[in-house]
mmCIF file of C-alpha atoms in Angstrom:
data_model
loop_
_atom_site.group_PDB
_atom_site.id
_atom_site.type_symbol
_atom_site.label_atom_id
_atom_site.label_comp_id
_atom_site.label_asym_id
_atom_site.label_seq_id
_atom_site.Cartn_x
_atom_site.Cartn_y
_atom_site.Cartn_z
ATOM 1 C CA UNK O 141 -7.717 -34.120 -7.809
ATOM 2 C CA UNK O 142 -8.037 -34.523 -11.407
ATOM 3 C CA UNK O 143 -10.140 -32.649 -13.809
ATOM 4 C CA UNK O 144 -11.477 -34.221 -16.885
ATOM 5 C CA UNK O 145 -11.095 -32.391 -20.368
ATOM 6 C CA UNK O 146 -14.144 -30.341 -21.786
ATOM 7 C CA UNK O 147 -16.495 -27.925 -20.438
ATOM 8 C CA UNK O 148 -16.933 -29.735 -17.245
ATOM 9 C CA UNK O 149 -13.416 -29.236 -16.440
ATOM 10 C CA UNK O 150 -13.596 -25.436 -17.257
ATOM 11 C CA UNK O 151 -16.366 -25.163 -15.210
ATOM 12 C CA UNK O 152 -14.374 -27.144 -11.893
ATOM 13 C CA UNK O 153 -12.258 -24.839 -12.570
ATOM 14 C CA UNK O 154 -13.927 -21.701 -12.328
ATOM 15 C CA UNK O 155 -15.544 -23.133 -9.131
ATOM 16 C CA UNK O 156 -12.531 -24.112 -7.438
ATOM 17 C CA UNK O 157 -11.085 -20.481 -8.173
ATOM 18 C CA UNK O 158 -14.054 -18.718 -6.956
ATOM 19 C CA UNK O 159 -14.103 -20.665 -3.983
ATOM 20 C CA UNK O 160 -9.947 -19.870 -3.443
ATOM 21 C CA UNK O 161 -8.879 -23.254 -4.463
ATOM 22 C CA UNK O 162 -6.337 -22.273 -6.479
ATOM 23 C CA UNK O 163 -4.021 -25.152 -6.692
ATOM 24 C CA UNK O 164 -7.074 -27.333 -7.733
ATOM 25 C CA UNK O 165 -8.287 -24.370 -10.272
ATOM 26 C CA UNK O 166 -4.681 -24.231 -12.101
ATOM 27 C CA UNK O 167 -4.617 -27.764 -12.670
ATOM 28 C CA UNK O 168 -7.789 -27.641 -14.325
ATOM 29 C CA UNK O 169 -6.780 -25.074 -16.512
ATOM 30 C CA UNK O 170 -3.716 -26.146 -17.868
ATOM 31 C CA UNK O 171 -5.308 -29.394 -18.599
ATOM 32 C CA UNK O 172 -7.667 -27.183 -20.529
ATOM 33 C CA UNK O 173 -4.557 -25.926 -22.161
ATOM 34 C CA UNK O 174 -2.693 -28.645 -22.691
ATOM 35 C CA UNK O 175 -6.061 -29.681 -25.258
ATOM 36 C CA UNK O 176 -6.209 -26.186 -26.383
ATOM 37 C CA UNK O 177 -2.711 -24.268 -26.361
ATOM 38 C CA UNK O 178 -4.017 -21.048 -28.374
ATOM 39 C CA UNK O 179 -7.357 -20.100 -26.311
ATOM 40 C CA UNK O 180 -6.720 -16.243 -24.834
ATOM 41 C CA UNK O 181 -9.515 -16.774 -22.199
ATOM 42 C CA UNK O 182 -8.000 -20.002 -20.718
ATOM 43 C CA UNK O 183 -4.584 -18.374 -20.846
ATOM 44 C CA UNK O 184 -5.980 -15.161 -18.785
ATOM 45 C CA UNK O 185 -7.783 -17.489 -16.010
ATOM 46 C CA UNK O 186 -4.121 -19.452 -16.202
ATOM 47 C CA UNK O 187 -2.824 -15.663 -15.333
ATOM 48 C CA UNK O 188 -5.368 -14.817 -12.533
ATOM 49 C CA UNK O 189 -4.809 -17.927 -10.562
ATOM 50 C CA UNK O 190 -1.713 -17.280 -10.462
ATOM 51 C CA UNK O 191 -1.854 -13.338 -9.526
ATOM 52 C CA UNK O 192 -3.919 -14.434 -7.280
ATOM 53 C CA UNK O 193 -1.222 -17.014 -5.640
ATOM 54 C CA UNK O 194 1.114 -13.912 -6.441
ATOM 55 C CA UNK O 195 3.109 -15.808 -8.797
ATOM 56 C CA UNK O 196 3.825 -12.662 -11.104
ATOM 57 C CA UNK O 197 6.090 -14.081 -12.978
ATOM 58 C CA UNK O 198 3.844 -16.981 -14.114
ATOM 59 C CA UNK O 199 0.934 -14.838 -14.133
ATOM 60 C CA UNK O 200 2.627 -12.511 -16.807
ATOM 61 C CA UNK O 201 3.426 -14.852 -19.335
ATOM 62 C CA UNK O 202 0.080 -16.219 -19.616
ATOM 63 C CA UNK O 203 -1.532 -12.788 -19.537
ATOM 64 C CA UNK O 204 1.501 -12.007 -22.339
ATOM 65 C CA UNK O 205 0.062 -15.035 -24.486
ATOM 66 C CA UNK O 206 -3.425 -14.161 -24.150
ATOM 67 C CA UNK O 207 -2.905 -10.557 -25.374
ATOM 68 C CA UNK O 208 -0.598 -12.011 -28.388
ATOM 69 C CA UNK O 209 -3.948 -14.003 -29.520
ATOM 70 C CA UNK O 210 -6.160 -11.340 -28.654
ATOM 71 C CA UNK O 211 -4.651 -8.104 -28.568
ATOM 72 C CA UNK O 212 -7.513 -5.751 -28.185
ATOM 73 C CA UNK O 213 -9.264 -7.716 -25.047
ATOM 74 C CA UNK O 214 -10.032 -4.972 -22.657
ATOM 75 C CA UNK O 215 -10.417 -7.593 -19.516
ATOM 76 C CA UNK O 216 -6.577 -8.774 -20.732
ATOM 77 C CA UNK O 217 -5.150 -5.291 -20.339
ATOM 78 C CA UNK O 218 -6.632 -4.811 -17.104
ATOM 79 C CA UNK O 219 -5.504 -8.233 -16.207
ATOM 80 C CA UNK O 220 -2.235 -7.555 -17.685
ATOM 81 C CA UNK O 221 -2.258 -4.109 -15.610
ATOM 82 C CA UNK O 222 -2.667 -5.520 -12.530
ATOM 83 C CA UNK O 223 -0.128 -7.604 -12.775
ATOM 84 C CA UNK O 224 2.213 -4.838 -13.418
ATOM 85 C CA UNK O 225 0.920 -2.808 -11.099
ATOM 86 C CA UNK O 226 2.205 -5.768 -8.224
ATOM 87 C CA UNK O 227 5.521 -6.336 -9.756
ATOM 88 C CA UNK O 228 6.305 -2.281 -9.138
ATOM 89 C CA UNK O 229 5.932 -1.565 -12.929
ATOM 90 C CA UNK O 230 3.974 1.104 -12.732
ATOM 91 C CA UNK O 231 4.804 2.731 -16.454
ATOM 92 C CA UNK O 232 3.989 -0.718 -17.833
ATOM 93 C CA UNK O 233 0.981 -0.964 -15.818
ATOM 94 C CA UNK O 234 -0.415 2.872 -17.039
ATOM 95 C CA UNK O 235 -0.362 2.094 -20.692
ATOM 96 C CA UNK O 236 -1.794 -1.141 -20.124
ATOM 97 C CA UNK O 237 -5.056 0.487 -18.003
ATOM 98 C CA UNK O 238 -5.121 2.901 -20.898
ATOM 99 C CA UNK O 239 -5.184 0.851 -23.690
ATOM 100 C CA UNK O 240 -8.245 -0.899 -21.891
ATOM 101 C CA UNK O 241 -9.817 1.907 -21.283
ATOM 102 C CA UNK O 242 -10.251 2.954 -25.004
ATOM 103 C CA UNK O 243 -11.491 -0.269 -25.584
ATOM 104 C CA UNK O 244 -14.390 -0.187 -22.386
ATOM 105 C CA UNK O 245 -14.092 2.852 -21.659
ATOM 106 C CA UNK O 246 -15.792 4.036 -18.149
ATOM 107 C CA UNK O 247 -15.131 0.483 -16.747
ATOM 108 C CA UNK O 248 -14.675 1.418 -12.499
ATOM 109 C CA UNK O 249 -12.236 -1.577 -11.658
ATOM 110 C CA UNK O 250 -10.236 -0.475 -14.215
ATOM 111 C CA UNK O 251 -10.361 3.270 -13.676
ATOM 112 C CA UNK O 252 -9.709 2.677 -9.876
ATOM 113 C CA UNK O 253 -6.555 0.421 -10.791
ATOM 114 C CA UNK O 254 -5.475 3.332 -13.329
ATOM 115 C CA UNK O 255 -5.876 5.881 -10.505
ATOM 116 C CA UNK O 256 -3.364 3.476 -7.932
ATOM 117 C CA UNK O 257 -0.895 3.321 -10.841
ATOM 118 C CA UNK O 258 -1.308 6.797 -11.063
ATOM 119 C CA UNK O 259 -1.079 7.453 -7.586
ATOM 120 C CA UNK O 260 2.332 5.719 -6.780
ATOM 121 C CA UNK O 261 3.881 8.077 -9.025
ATOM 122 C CA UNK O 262 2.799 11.661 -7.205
ATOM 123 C CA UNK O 263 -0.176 12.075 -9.998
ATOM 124 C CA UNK O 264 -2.475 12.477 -7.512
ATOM 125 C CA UNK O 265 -4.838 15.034 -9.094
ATOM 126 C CA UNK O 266 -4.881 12.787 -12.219
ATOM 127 C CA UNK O 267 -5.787 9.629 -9.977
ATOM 128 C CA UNK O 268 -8.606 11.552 -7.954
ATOM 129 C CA UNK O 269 -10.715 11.843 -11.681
ATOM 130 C CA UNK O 270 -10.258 8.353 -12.739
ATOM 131 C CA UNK O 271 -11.563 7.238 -9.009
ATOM 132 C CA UNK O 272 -14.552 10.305 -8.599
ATOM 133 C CA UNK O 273 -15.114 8.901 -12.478
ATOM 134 C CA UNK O 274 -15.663 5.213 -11.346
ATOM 135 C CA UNK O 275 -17.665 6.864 -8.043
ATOM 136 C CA UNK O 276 -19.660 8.327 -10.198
ATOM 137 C CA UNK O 277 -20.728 5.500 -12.411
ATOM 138 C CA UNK O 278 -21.288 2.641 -9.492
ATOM 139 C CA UNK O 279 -22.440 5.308 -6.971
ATOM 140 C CA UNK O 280 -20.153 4.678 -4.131
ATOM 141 C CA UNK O 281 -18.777 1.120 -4.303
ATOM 142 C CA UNK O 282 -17.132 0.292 -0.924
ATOM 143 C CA UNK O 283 -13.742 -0.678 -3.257
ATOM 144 C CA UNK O 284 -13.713 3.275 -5.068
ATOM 145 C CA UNK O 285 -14.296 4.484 -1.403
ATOM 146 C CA UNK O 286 -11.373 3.059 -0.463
ATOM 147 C CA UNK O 287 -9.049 3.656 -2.767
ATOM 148 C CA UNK O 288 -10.589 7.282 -3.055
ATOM 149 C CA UNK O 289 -9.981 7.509 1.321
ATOM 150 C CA UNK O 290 -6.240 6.054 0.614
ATOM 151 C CA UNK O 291 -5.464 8.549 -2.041
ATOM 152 C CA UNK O 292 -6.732 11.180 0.397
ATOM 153 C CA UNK O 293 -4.894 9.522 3.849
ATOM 154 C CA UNK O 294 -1.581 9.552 0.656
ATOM 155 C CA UNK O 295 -1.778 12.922 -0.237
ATOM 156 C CA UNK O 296 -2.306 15.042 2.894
ATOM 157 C CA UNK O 297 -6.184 15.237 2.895
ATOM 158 C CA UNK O 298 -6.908 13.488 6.492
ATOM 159 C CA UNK O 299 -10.098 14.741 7.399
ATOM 160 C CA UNK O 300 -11.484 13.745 3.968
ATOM 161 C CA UNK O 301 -9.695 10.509 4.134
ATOM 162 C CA UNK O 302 -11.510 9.981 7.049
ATOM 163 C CA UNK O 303 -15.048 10.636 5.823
ATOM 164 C CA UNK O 304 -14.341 7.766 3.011
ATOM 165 C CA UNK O 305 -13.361 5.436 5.627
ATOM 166 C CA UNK O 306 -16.497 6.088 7.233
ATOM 167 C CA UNK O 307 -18.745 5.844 4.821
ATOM 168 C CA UNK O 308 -17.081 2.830 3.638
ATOM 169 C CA UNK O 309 -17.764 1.311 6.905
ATOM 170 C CA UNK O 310 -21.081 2.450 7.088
ATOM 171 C CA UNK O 311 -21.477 -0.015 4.048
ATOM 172 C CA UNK O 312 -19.265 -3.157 4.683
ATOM 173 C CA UNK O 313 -17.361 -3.073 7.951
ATOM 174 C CA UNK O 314 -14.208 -4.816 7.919
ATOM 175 C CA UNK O 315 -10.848 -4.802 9.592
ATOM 176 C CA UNK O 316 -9.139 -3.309 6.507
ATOM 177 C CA UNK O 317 -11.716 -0.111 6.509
ATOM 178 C CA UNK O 318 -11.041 0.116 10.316
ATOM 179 C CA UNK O 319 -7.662 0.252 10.099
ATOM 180 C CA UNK O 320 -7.741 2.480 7.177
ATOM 181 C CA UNK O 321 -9.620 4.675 9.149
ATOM 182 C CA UNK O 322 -7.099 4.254 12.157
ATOM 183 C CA UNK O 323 -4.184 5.581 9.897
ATOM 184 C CA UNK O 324 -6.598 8.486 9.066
ATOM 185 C CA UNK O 325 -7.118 9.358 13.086
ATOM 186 C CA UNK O 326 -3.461 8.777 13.669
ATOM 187 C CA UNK O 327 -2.610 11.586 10.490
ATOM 188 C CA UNK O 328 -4.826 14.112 12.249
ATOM 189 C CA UNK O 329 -3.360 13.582 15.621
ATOM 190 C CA UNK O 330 -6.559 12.352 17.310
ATOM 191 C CA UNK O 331 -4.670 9.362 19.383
ATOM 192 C CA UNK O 332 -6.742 8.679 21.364
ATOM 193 C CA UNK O 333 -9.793 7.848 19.305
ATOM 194 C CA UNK O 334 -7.101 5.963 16.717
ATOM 195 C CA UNK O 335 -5.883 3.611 20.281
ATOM 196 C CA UNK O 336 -9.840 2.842 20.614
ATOM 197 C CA UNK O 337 -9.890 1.838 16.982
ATOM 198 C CA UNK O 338 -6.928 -0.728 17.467
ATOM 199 C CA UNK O 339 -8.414 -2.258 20.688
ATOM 200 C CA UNK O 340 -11.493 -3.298 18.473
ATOM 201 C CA UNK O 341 -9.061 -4.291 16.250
ATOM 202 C CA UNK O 342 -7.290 -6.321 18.354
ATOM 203 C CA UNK O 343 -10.064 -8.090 19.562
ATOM 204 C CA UNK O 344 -10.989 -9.388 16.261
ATOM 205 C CA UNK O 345 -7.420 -10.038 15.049
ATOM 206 C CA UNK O 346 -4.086 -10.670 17.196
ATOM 207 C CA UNK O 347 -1.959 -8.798 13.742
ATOM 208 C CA UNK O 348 1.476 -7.386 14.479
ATOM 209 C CA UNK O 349 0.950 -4.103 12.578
ATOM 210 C CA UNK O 350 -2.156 -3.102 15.230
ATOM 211 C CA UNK O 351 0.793 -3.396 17.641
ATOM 212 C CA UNK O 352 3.092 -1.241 15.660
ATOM 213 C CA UNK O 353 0.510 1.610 15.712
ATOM 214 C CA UNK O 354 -0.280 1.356 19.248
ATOM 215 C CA UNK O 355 2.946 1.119 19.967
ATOM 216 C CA UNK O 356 3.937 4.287 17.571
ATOM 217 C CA UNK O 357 0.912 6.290 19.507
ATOM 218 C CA UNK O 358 1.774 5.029 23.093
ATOM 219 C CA UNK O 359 5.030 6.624 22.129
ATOM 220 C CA UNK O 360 3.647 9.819 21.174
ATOM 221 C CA UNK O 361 1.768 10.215 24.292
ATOM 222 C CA UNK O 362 4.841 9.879 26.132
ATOM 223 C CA UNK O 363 3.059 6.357 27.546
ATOM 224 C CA UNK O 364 6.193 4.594 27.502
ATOM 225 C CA UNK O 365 5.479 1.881 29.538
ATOM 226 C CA UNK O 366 2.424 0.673 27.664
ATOM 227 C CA UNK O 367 4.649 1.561 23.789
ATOM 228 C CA UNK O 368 7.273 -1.373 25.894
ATOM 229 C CA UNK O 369 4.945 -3.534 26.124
ATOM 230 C CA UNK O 370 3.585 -3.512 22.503
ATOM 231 C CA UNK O 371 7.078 -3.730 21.286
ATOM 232 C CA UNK O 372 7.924 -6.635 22.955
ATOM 233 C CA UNK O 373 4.503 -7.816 21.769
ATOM 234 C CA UNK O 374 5.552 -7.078 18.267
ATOM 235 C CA UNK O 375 9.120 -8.443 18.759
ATOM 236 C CA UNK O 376 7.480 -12.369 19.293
ATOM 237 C CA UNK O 377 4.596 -12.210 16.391
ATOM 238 C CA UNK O 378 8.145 -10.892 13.893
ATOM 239 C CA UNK O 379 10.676 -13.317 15.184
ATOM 240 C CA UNK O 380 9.928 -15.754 12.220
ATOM 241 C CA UNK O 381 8.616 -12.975 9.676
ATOM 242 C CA UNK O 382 10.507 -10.814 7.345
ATOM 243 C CA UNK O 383 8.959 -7.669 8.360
ATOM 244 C CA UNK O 384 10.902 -6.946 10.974
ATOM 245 C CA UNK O 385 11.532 -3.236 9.583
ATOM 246 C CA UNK O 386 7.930 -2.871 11.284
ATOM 247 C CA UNK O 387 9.851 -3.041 14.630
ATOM 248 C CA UNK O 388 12.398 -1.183 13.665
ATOM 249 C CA UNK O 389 10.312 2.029 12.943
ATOM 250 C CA UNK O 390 7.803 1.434 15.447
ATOM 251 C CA UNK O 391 11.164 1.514 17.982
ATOM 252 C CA UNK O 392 12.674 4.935 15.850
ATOM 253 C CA UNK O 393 9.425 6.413 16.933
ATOM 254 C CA UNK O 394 9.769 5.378 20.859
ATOM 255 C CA UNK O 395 13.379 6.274 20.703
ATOM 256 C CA UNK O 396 12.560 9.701 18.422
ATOM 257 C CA UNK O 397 9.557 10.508 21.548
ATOM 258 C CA UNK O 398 12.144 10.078 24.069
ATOM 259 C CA UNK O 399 14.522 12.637 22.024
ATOM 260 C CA UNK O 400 17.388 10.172 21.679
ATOM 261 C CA UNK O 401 18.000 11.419 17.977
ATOM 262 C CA UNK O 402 21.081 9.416 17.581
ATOM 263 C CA UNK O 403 18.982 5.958 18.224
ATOM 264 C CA UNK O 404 15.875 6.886 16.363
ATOM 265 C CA UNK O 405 18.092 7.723 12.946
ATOM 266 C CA UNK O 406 20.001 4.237 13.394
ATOM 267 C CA UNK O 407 16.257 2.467 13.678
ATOM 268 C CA UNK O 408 14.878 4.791 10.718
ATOM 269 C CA UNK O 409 18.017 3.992 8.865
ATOM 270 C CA UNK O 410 17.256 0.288 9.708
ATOM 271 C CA UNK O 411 13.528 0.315 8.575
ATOM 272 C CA UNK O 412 14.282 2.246 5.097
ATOM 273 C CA UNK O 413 16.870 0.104 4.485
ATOM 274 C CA UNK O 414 15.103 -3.238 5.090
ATOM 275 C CA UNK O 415 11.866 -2.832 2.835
ATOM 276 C CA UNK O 416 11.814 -1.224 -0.549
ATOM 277 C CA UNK O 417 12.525 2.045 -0.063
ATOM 278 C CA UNK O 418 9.599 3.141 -2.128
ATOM 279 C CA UNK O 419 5.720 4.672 -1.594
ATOM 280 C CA UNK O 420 5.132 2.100 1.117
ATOM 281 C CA UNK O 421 7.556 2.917 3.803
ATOM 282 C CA UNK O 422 8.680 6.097 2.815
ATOM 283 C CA UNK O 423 7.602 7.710 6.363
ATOM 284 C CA UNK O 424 10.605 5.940 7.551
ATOM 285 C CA UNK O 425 12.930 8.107 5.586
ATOM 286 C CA UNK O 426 10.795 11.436 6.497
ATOM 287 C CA UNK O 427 11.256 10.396 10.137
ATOM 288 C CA UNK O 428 15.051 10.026 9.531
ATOM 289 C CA UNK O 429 15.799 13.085 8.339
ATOM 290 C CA UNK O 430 14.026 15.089 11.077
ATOM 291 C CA UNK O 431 16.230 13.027 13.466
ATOM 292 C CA UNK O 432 19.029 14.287 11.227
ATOM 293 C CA UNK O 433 17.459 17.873 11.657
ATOM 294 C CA UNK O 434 17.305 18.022 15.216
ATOM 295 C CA UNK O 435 20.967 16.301 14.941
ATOM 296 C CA UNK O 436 22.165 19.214 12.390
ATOM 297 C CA UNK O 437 22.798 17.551 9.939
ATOM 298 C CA UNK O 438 20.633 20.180 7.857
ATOM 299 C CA UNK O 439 22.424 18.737 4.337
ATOM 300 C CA UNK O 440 21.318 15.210 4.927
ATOM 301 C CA UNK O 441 17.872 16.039 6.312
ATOM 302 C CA UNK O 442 16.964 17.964 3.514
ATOM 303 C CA UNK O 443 17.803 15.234 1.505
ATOM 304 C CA UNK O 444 15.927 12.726 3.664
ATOM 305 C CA UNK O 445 12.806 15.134 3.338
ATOM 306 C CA UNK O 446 13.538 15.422 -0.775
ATOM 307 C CA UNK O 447 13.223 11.898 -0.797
ATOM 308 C CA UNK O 448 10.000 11.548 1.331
ATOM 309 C CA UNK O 449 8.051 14.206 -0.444
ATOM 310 C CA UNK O 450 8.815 12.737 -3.653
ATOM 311 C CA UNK O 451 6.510 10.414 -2.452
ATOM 312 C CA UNK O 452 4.022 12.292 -0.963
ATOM 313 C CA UNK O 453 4.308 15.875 -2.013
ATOM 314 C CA UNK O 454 1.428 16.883 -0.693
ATOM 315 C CA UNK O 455 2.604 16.000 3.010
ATOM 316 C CA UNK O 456 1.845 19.337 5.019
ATOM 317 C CA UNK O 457 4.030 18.293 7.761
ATOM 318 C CA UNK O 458 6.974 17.167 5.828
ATOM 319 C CA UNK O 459 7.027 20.162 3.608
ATOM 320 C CA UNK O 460 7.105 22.409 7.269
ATOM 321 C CA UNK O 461 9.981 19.970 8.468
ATOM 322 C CA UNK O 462 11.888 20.833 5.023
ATOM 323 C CA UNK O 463 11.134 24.712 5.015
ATOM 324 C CA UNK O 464 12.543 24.864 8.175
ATOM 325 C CA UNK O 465 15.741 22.615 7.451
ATOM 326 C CA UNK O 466 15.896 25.027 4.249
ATOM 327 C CA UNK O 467 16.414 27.933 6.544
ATOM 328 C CA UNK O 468 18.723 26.325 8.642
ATOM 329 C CA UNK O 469 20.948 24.736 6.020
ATOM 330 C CA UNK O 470 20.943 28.298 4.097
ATOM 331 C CA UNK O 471 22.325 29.824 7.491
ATOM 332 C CA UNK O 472 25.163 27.770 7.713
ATOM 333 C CA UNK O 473 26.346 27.938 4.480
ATOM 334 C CA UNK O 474 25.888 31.663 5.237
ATOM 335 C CA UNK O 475 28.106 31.396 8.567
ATOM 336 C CA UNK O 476 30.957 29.464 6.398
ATOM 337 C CA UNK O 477 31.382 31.536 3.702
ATOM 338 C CA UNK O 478 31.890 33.842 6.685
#
């Protein structure tokens, strides 16, 4: 479809992008562009479209050449921000959220993106202000919530993780607040209520990671037959995906129930391994070294556990598991110098 030059085509183009028509959108702006190469709020709508097609790459340069026309834009920062925040540069992404914030300061969005950047590197205090900040000035958006719930559900606090969740729901329910609130049931060991939550879930949405939780709780309740099931579930919906370290933890944890240590730490080893090794699938590497634990391999585990609590430090469970592979590893080296 082609877009005339002028306002008209500005406005298509703002329609087409609020309606998720992105390809149409772009090619509207750029023709805006081509007329116009040096207008900052053509090049950040350039930059959303395609953040929102999560073409980073693209996306950054535009936002880049926005902020060398207009420097001091606090919506380009944020913009800008964002951006870095998705391409895993989180410094970048900090300064960028601060420098907006100077400029508008109190502004929630970006306060709640500040407190994610924050967040992913252990600040967690420091990201709880920005978020009860932007709380505080919309008065419990369901988007602060959350965040606010997920920096809880991060950082050890399930039981007020859960409350968010809640309340969240109360307001807008949604499959992403009900699984949010399924990963807080799961953290406080109520299984059973977190297995109701992903049959509702499932009943609105066929998604492979409901199966990976059931299957990870079947497990737990020593329901092995059922946790089978799931995984061979799980096993069709990733045959043409790239997640399949998904499977491969969600099988650690069926082999790790059924005490075959050796098995689990190959699948943990697997599922580390085969995303990013970062924030997101760091319980993969916790799980490993308690395999390696219960294995004796004290030296490893403890460096498993280092790793994992590096990303969550406030992990009550994790910190136990290392205490007591602490003690362990200080006894041996106490038997060999023996």
């Amino acid at each position: 479809m082609e877009c005339r030059v002028g306002l008209t085509e500005f406005e298509r183009g703002k329609r087409f992008y609020l309606e998720g028509e992105y390809d149409i959108a772009l090619s509207c702006f750029l023709s805006i562009l081509d007329v116009r190469p040096d207008d900052a709020i053509h090049h950040n709508w350039v930059g959303l479209t395609y953040y929102h097609v999560a073409r980073y790459g693209p996306a950054l340069q535009h936002f880049n050449e926005a902020l060398q026309l207009s420097s001091r834009h606090p919506s380009l920062l944020s913009n800008r921000g964002a951006c870095y925040l998705r391409m895993n540069k989180i410094n970048d992404a900090e300064k960028d959220f601060d420098k907006s914030l100077r400029y508008r300061s109190n502004h929630p969005p970006t306060l709640v993106n500040r407190a994610n950047a924050k967040k992913r590197q252990g600040k967690f205090e420091a990201a709880l202000v920005d978020i009860n900040t932007a709380l505080a000035i919309d008065g419990g958006t369901v988007e602060a919530l959350n965040n606010r719930g997920t920096l809880f559900l991060d950082w050890g606090y399930y039981e007020e993780a859960a409350d968010d969740f809640k309340n969240s729901f109360d307001y807008h329910a949604n499959v992403v607040v009900e699984y949010q609130l399924l990963q807080s049931y799961i953290a406080l060991g109520e299984y059973d209520k977190a297995i109701e939550v992903i049959s509702n879930l499932l009943e609105s949405k066929d998604h492979y990671y409901f199966y990976v939780s059931r299957a990870v709780l079947y497990s737990k309740l020593k329901m092995f037959d059922k946790a089978e099931k799931d995984i061979e579930k799980l096993n069709d919906l990733l045959i043409d995906r790239q997640d399949t370290y998904l499977l491969k933890h969600c099988e650690g944890v069926y082999s790790m129930e059924q005490n075959n240590w050796d098995s689990a730490k190959d699948f943990f080893d697997v599922a580390w391994q085969g995303k990013f090794m970062n924030f997101d699938n760091c319980e993969s590497v916790a799980l490993r070294g308690y395999c390696n634990w219960r294995l004796g391999n004290f030296s490893v585990a403890k460096s498993d556990l280092d790793c994992a609590l590096g990303y969550r430090p406030k992990h009550k469970i994790w910190a136990e598991w290392r205490a007591e592979v602490k003690k362990k590893r200080a006894f041996e080296i106490s038997e060999d110098s023996n």
